[in-house]
Amino acid sequence: PTALLALGIQQIHVGQEMIGKISAAGQLMQCSASLDILFLLDGSYSIGKGSFERSKHFASKLCDALDIHPDRVRVGMIQFSSTPHLEFPLDSYLTKQEVKEKIKRTVFRGGSTETGQALKYILHKGFPGGRNSSVPEVLIIISDGKSQGSTAMPAMQVKERHITVFAVGIKFPRWEELQVLASEPPERYLLFAGDAEDAANGLYSTLSDPVCTATAPGCKVESHPCERRTLETVKELAGSYVCWKGSKQPNAVQASLCPFTRWKRVLIKHPSRCFRTVCPDPCDSQPCQNGGTCVPEGLDRYHCLCLLGYGGDIHCAAKLSLECSVDLLFLMDSSAGVTLEGFLRFKAFLKRFLQAMVGQDSPMSVGVAQYGDSVKVPIELGQHKDALSLMESIDALDFSGGRTLTGRALQYVAQHGFRSAPVFADVQDDLPRVVVLLTDSKSQDSVAEAAKYAKDQNILLIGIGSSFMRAELTMVTGNPQQTIVYSDPQDLFNRMPELQRKICSVGNPEGCQAQSLDLAFAVDASSGVGLENFLRLRHFVRSSCLHFIINRDVTQIALVTYGSKAHTVFALDTHTSSSALLQAIDQVPFLGDSASAGSALQHVHSDIMTVQKGARPGVNKVVVLLSNGRDMQDAAAPAQQLRHDGILVFVVVIGDAERDTLLRVAGSPNSLVHLSSYEDLQYYQGLIIERICEEARSPVNLCKPNPCMNQGVCILGPGSYRCQCHGWEGPHCESRVLRGDSPRSPALPPRSHGQWSPRGLQHFSRALQHSKR
């Protein structure tokens, strides 16, 4: 994702990866040449004290990239306004710390902006304390470029003395004047002090060759587009007004139109190119496997944020376990339709899945069947007692070719695939039976009867295939939740955790199944959480959503992120499929400012859990608040407001927080999970989903929250409700009463006070949403 850093009045479009590389370069940059650098700081009233402090911060930041030493880089500083004032010569302070301390103590003087006088001072006095032009001289002017006199002639004379001039804009710079001051080419010598780190990088990038020593190994100087902006006051014609003028006729006046103008401040844009040094970071080698996210730590360290089911080592190796006891039979398509390449891909997937899943302690009740024209079971259930011999048997499987008779294969394995070995007293013989069908070819016989027969034998069917197989696989499994489709060969391997969950869901249905639910997640995306932990929270929301059937009639899910303000990422009725929902979650950005859980809950109450925004009358509602526990004091009142409207508030807090405050927000210990670390979140997912589903199954009050719009009053009836409207009409008081012969909206039913059943209301609510679109 591309981040937009609003750097004061210069904007740079730069991704998070590039920000990391700039930062890494900042730690590696060190100019160690013999060099005299003189700062010329604008201390005039047009700059102001605040911008002067930013100028000092920038100068101090530049010192970090300089190897300050009597024999290498020397630094001095002049502050100018009405007259120039030498703050300290180049030979006064001989260490980086001393120079930075003196810059910090420099006091703002004020006065007019006489840049030309300051340049003449340097032409007359030279670099005070410098080495008399025996080493390269660099002048760094930090100003808003609003000089009282002309600067062109003294600037040209300074550059003729072979002094390198950097012009650095501060506040709202006048870039045209700064361009006159800077050395050629100006895009290399113009910087913006608003973003000190990037500007320090730009200065070093320009000086690195040939003045400073070469860039560090692996680092390189790159150019990139940037935009310089300045704020100008312009006069514009605002319009005309009727005015009265004298007339030649006595005792008469003449009406006329007189123009009037106003002053307006506008941003003038100057597209340009900037230069930066980019250094490699430890994530460039992409060390994280299986979809893990690499997070650099300094110049040579990193860690991986692993997807669910991975984390067997620091590089996100598979770390999955079936964690359930089942009789598991894989039925692999080996027909000509799947091709030899597809068959080998299924074999590789099967090996990798079983290597990850079947550890020393896992039950080894695994078998493999394959089919084309005929069906065979080369690896019978329970035949292998160790993973090594199982892998060798899978390697030995041969491609058979022939027709794709999936129906016959399903019938065969349902009848003959689960023949048990002799039963002993200490052996469990009633394990759930699971068949995983791997196919990429449309069946040439009927699958419906065979699939029904298998389900009648209490066999759970799971189908895996590429996207065009979705309809047939769903016909086999009878449930979209038991169908796994992949978009490309690599995506197949990414579905291993999903297959593990579906295998272990047998006898333990996922989510709330057929219970209708409106569910909203409010996720803390503030700086107190931090980017790394925000990614963990985002992954928790994503994996939780996998446990629900997403559509208009069963589960609707909304997502809100919050810092100091709350943002609707998507509303309850935005996504009607799991794939669209998960894709949207993956794009959610980190906000990074202060946190206000109260504003998030208030936002959920007024902008999410309303009929207008897709909430369904007669459906239980739950809000899951994920927070770092700080700034929760303002959340108690909106949480109580949500509960008053019949909405469960479930609070998940990670980190230190006062339990009394948390209980006031959650309302009950049963609605609170308080954890010490973000890593522990995954272990409580089952508990949280179970609690949500309890709420989904509880009796519902059709009038809470109030489904009536525009101050309508909800009146309960037996199994239904009606809205009593005032000045409005429609089932939910959504239409203003029209006067006279004005036509009604055809999308709305003609009655206004009839009773509505919950299901009828759901259908009407959806129709209303579509009519609005």
mmCIF file of C-alpha atoms in Angstrom, residues 519-526 529 534 537-538 540-541 557-563 565-570 588 591 596-605 608-609 622-629 632 635 642 648-654 665 681 692:
data_model
loop_
_atom_site.group_PDB
_atom_site.id
_atom_site.type_symbol
_atom_site.label_atom_id
_atom_site.label_comp_id
_atom_site.label_asym_id
_atom_site.label_seq_id
_atom_site.Cartn_x
_atom_site.Cartn_y
_atom_site.Cartn_z
ATOM 1 C CA LEU A 519 -21.397 -8.250 13.969
ATOM 2 C CA ALA A 520 -19.132 -5.162 14.115
ATOM 3 C CA PHE A 521 -15.416 -5.131 14.950
ATOM 4 C CA ALA A 522 -13.951 -1.858 16.316
ATOM 5 C CA VAL A 523 -10.150 -2.112 16.050
ATOM 6 C CA ASP A 524 -7.638 0.183 17.789
ATOM 7 C CA ALA A 525 -5.243 1.446 15.072
ATOM 8 C CA SER A 526 -3.552 4.112 17.224
ATOM 9 C CA VAL A 529 -0.882 -0.228 19.554
ATOM 10 C CA PHE A 534 -2.120 -3.659 14.601
ATOM 11 C CA LEU A 537 -5.272 -7.425 15.466
ATOM 12 C CA ARG A 538 -6.128 -7.250 11.768
ATOM 13 C CA PHE A 540 -7.314 -11.841 14.355
ATOM 14 C CA VAL A 541 -10.353 -10.137 12.764
ATOM 15 C CA ILE A 557 -19.935 -8.045 9.396
ATOM 16 C CA ALA A 558 -18.804 -4.401 9.647
ATOM 17 C CA LEU A 559 -15.319 -3.090 10.455
ATOM 18 C CA VAL A 560 -14.400 0.197 12.133
ATOM 19 C CA THR A 561 -10.837 1.331 12.851
ATOM 20 C CA TYR A 562 -10.130 4.157 15.242
ATOM 21 C CA GLY A 563 -7.459 6.483 16.496
ATOM 22 C CA LYS A 565 -11.507 9.494 15.295
ATOM 23 C CA ALA A 566 -13.387 6.434 14.061
ATOM 24 C CA HIS A 567 -13.481 5.359 10.402
ATOM 25 C CA THR A 568 -15.934 2.951 8.757
ATOM 26 C CA VAL A 569 -13.811 0.540 6.700
ATOM 27 C CA PHE A 570 -16.953 -1.231 5.518
ATOM 28 C CA VAL A 588 -7.058 -1.909 6.125
ATOM 29 C CA LEU A 591 -3.754 5.095 11.447
ATOM 30 C CA SER A 596 -10.413 7.179 21.688
ATOM 31 C CA ALA A 597 -12.400 3.978 22.245
ATOM 32 C CA GLY A 598 -15.415 6.117 23.185
ATOM 33 C CA SER A 599 -15.566 7.784 19.764
ATOM 34 C CA ALA A 600 -15.332 4.317 18.154
ATOM 35 C CA LEU A 601 -18.301 2.937 20.120
ATOM 36 C CA GLN A 602 -20.305 6.127 19.520
ATOM 37 C CA HIS A 603 -19.559 5.755 15.802
ATOM 38 C CA VAL A 604 -20.733 2.118 15.833
ATOM 39 C CA HIS A 605 -23.957 3.189 17.587
ATOM 40 C CA ILE A 608 -23.139 1.142 11.875
ATOM 41 C CA MET A 609 -26.002 -0.386 13.889
ATOM 42 C CA VAL A 622 -22.623 -7.685 18.746
ATOM 43 C CA VAL A 623 -19.745 -5.190 18.865
ATOM 44 C CA VAL A 624 -16.236 -6.570 19.502
ATOM 45 C CA LEU A 625 -13.907 -3.789 20.712
ATOM 46 C CA LEU A 626 -10.177 -4.576 20.315
ATOM 47 C CA SER A 627 -8.057 -2.098 22.298
ATOM 48 C CA ASN A 628 -4.722 -1.606 24.053
ATOM 49 C CA GLY A 629 -6.654 -0.477 27.157
ATOM 50 C CA MET A 632 -10.966 3.809 27.818
ATOM 51 C CA ALA A 635 -15.997 4.447 26.371
ATOM 52 C CA LEU A 642 -25.279 0.265 22.927
ATOM 53 C CA LEU A 648 -23.762 -6.828 23.204
ATOM 54 C CA VAL A 649 -20.435 -5.033 23.729
ATOM 55 C CA PHE A 650 -17.576 -7.551 23.954
ATOM 56 C CA VAL A 651 -14.296 -5.952 25.081
ATOM 57 C CA VAL A 652 -10.892 -7.483 24.273
ATOM 58 C CA VAL A 653 -8.014 -5.553 25.872
ATOM 59 C CA ILE A 654 -4.313 -6.309 25.465
ATOM 60 C CA VAL A 665 -17.229 -0.608 29.395
ATOM 61 C CA LEU A 681 -4.947 -13.378 21.295
ATOM 62 C CA ILE A 692 -20.701 -14.116 20.252
#
